[in-house]
Short mmCIF file of N, CA and C in Angstrom, two decimals:
data_model
loop_
_atom_site.label_atom_id
_atom_site.label_comp_id
_atom_site.label_asym_id
_atom_site.label_seq_id
_atom_site.Cartn_x
_atom_site.Cartn_y
_atom_site.Cartn_z
N MET A 1 24.33 187.71 -19.51
CA MET A 1 23.31 187.93 -18.55
C MET A 1 22.05 187.51 -19.03
N ASN A 2 21.26 186.44 -18.44
CA ASN A 2 19.95 186.00 -19.00
C ASN A 2 18.88 187.16 -18.69
N VAL A 3 17.82 186.93 -19.24
CA VAL A 3 16.53 187.76 -18.85
C VAL A 3 15.59 186.94 -19.12
N LYS A 4 14.98 187.52 -17.87
CA LYS A 4 13.49 186.20 -17.36
C LYS A 4 11.97 187.21 -17.38
N ARG A 5 11.25 186.37 -18.63
CA ARG A 5 10.35 187.06 -18.74
C ARG A 5 9.16 185.91 -18.26
N SER A 6 7.73 186.16 -18.34
CA SER A 6 6.79 185.65 -18.00
C SER A 6 5.96 185.53 -19.03
N LEU A 7 5.35 184.38 -19.35
CA LEU A 7 4.44 183.80 -20.42
C LEU A 7 3.27 182.93 -20.27
N SER A 8 2.24 183.25 -20.88
CA SER A 8 1.00 182.49 -20.60
C SER A 8 1.07 181.70 -21.48
N LEU A 9 1.16 180.44 -21.40
CA LEU A 9 0.78 179.15 -22.21
C LEU A 9 -0.01 177.94 -21.95
N ALA A 10 -0.89 177.87 -22.59
CA ALA A 10 -2.01 177.61 -22.79
C ALA A 10 -2.92 177.58 -21.33
N GLY A 11 -2.73 178.80 -20.79
CA GLY A 11 -3.45 178.85 -19.52
C GLY A 11 -2.78 179.25 -18.27
N HIS A 12 -1.52 178.79 -18.47
CA HIS A 12 -0.39 178.85 -17.03
C HIS A 12 0.56 179.66 -17.57
N ARG A 13 0.75 180.59 -16.35
CA ARG A 13 2.05 181.64 -16.52
C ARG A 13 3.32 180.64 -16.32
N THR A 14 4.12 180.77 -16.99
CA THR A 14 5.64 180.08 -17.09
C THR A 14 6.53 181.13 -17.04
N SER A 15 8.00 181.20 -16.39
CA SER A 15 8.98 182.21 -16.43
C SER A 15 9.74 181.49 -17.31
N LEU A 16 10.46 182.18 -17.80
CA LEU A 16 11.64 181.74 -18.84
C LEU A 16 12.57 182.93 -18.72
N ALA A 17 14.02 182.20 -18.59
CA ALA A 17 15.22 182.74 -18.64
C ALA A 17 15.94 182.60 -19.76
N LEU A 18 16.31 183.39 -20.56
CA LEU A 18 17.31 183.55 -21.76
C LEU A 18 17.98 184.39 -22.21
N GLU A 19 18.78 184.31 -22.53
CA GLU A 19 19.58 185.97 -23.03
C GLU A 19 19.42 186.57 -23.98
N PRO A 20 19.71 187.77 -24.15
CA PRO A 20 18.80 188.64 -24.85
C PRO A 20 18.97 188.31 -26.47
N GLU A 21 19.92 187.36 -26.99
CA GLU A 21 20.18 187.14 -28.01
C GLU A 21 19.28 186.07 -28.78
N PHE A 22 18.64 185.30 -27.42
CA PHE A 22 17.87 184.05 -27.66
C PHE A 22 16.02 184.95 -27.84
N TRP A 23 16.16 186.03 -27.05
CA TRP A 23 14.68 186.32 -26.94
C TRP A 23 14.30 186.92 -28.49
N THR A 24 15.96 187.97 -28.42
CA THR A 24 15.71 188.32 -30.41
C THR A 24 15.05 187.71 -31.21
N ALA A 25 16.01 186.56 -30.95
CA ALA A 25 15.94 185.34 -32.22
C ALA A 25 14.78 184.87 -32.28
N ALA A 26 13.86 184.45 -31.02
CA ALA A 26 12.91 183.97 -30.87
C ALA A 26 11.60 184.75 -31.09
N GLU A 27 11.59 185.61 -30.83
CA GLU A 27 10.75 187.03 -31.40
C GLU A 27 10.67 187.02 -32.86
N SER A 28 11.93 187.17 -33.61
CA SER A 28 11.84 187.04 -34.98
C SER A 28 11.06 185.99 -35.46
N LEU A 29 11.54 184.83 -35.16
CA LEU A 29 11.13 183.29 -35.72
C LEU A 29 9.39 183.36 -35.66
N ALA A 30 9.20 183.68 -34.07
CA ALA A 30 7.92 183.87 -34.06
C ALA A 30 6.87 184.62 -35.35
N GLY A 31 7.35 186.03 -35.13
CA GLY A 31 6.85 187.41 -36.09
C GLY A 31 7.07 186.50 -37.30
N GLN A 32 8.08 185.38 -38.08
CA GLN A 32 8.50 185.03 -39.54
C GLN A 32 7.08 183.68 -39.84
N ARG A 33 6.72 183.50 -38.65
CA ARG A 33 5.63 182.25 -38.87
C ARG A 33 4.35 182.86 -38.29
N GLY A 34 3.91 184.42 -38.21
CA GLY A 34 2.91 184.69 -37.82
C GLY A 34 2.36 183.99 -36.59
N GLN A 35 3.09 183.69 -35.67
CA GLN A 35 2.99 183.79 -34.37
C GLN A 35 3.25 184.58 -32.91
N SER A 36 2.48 184.75 -32.05
CA SER A 36 2.74 185.91 -30.77
C SER A 36 4.15 184.65 -30.27
N LEU A 37 5.03 185.43 -29.49
CA LEU A 37 6.21 184.71 -28.96
C LEU A 37 5.37 183.72 -27.98
N ALA A 38 4.53 183.79 -27.20
CA ALA A 38 3.84 182.99 -26.65
C ALA A 38 3.51 181.68 -27.05
N ALA A 39 3.03 181.61 -28.27
CA ALA A 39 2.35 180.56 -29.18
C ALA A 39 3.88 179.94 -30.00
N PHE A 40 4.98 180.65 -30.29
CA PHE A 40 6.16 180.19 -30.75
C PHE A 40 6.50 179.42 -29.62
N VAL A 41 6.59 179.63 -27.93
CA VAL A 41 7.10 178.72 -27.04
C VAL A 41 6.55 177.66 -26.86
N LEU A 42 4.89 177.89 -27.06
CA LEU A 42 4.10 176.59 -26.69
C LEU A 42 4.49 175.51 -27.74
N ASP A 43 4.65 175.82 -29.20
CA ASP A 43 4.79 174.91 -29.84
C ASP A 43 5.87 174.11 -29.85
N ILE A 44 7.27 175.01 -29.23
CA ILE A 44 7.79 174.29 -28.60
C ILE A 44 8.02 173.31 -27.04
N ASP A 45 7.45 173.82 -26.42
CA ASP A 45 6.99 173.02 -25.19
C ASP A 45 6.11 171.91 -25.40
N ARG A 46 5.46 171.62 -26.07
CA ARG A 46 4.84 170.50 -26.42
C ARG A 46 5.80 169.38 -27.36
N THR A 47 6.66 169.86 -27.64
CA THR A 47 7.26 168.61 -28.25
C THR A 47 8.93 168.76 -27.71
N ARG A 48 8.95 169.42 -26.57
CA ARG A 48 10.30 169.33 -26.01
C ARG A 48 10.48 167.92 -25.39
N GLY A 49 9.49 167.25 -24.83
CA GLY A 49 10.24 165.86 -24.12
C GLY A 49 10.63 166.26 -22.64
N ALA A 50 11.40 165.57 -22.46
CA ALA A 50 11.97 166.06 -21.06
C ALA A 50 12.79 167.07 -20.67
N ARG A 51 13.55 167.63 -22.23
CA ARG A 51 14.54 169.04 -21.68
C ARG A 51 13.67 170.35 -21.29
N ASN A 52 14.66 170.83 -20.54
CA ASN A 52 14.04 171.90 -19.91
C ASN A 52 13.34 172.64 -21.20
N LEU A 53 12.45 173.63 -20.65
CA LEU A 53 11.88 174.90 -21.44
C LEU A 53 13.10 175.27 -21.99
N ALA A 54 13.89 175.87 -21.25
CA ALA A 54 14.94 177.14 -21.59
C ALA A 54 15.81 176.72 -22.74
N SER A 55 16.56 175.46 -22.38
CA SER A 55 17.14 174.53 -23.38
C SER A 55 16.92 174.38 -24.50
N ALA A 56 15.06 174.04 -24.41
CA ALA A 56 14.50 173.65 -25.62
C ALA A 56 14.07 174.67 -26.88
N VAL A 57 14.11 176.04 -26.23
CA VAL A 57 13.86 177.14 -26.81
C VAL A 57 15.32 177.34 -27.50
N ARG A 58 16.43 177.63 -27.14
CA ARG A 58 17.91 177.63 -27.46
C ARG A 58 17.94 176.76 -28.35
N VAL A 59 17.87 175.29 -28.44
CA VAL A 59 17.78 174.60 -29.47
C VAL A 59 17.30 174.68 -30.97
N ALA A 60 15.75 175.23 -30.29
CA ALA A 60 14.91 175.43 -31.47
C ALA A 60 15.19 176.47 -32.20
N VAL A 61 15.94 177.58 -31.72
CA VAL A 61 16.12 178.82 -32.30
C VAL A 61 17.54 178.29 -33.06
N LEU A 62 18.72 177.71 -32.43
CA LEU A 62 19.58 177.50 -33.11
C LEU A 62 19.22 176.49 -34.75
N ALA A 63 18.85 175.72 -34.04
CA ALA A 63 18.48 174.51 -35.52
C ALA A 63 17.28 175.60 -36.47
N ASP A 64 16.52 176.39 -36.28
CA ASP A 64 16.15 177.00 -37.41
C ASP A 64 16.94 178.12 -38.11
N LEU A 65 18.05 178.73 -37.39
CA LEU A 65 18.89 179.65 -38.01
C LEU A 65 20.20 178.97 -38.57
N THR A 66 20.30 177.48 -38.34
CA THR A 66 21.25 176.70 -38.79
C THR A 66 20.77 175.90 -40.00
N ALA A 67 19.37 175.76 -40.44
CA ALA A 67 18.62 175.11 -41.06
C ALA A 67 19.24 175.48 -42.72
N PRO A 68 19.25 176.77 -42.88
CA PRO A 68 19.65 176.89 -44.54
C PRO A 68 21.36 176.28 -44.67
N GLN A 69 22.09 176.69 -43.50
CA GLN A 69 23.03 176.06 -43.63
C GLN A 69 23.69 174.38 -43.88
N ARG A 70 22.71 173.89 -43.04
CA ARG A 70 22.48 172.29 -43.44
C ARG A 70 22.10 171.74 -44.22
N ALA A 71 20.93 172.59 -45.31
CA ALA A 71 20.30 172.35 -46.49
C ALA A 71 21.81 172.48 -47.23
N VAL A 72 22.39 173.47 -47.28
CA VAL A 72 23.23 173.91 -48.51
C VAL A 72 24.69 173.16 -48.54
N SER A 73 24.62 172.40 -47.15
CA SER A 73 25.93 171.41 -47.01
C SER A 73 25.68 170.00 -47.41
N SER A 74 24.11 170.01 -47.64
CA SER A 74 24.11 168.33 -47.69
C SER A 74 23.69 168.33 -49.25
N SER A 75 23.54 169.23 -49.99
CA SER A 75 23.09 169.27 -51.58
C SER A 75 24.61 168.96 -52.22
#
């Protein structure tokens, strides 16, 4: 089940629905980068192109979590 949250991105309120596991991972990644969750999502929002924001967040989380695996397999 998705959990809906409202975030303020560049002064605009945006609602985003993600599975709890993606919220947890996004919060963790934001913390590792020294960012708030809103700043982390804003970075994704600025580079997502035409992709739906929720999908873009999921892809960004998965890309970050699988990056170490890709680095090892390409060595």
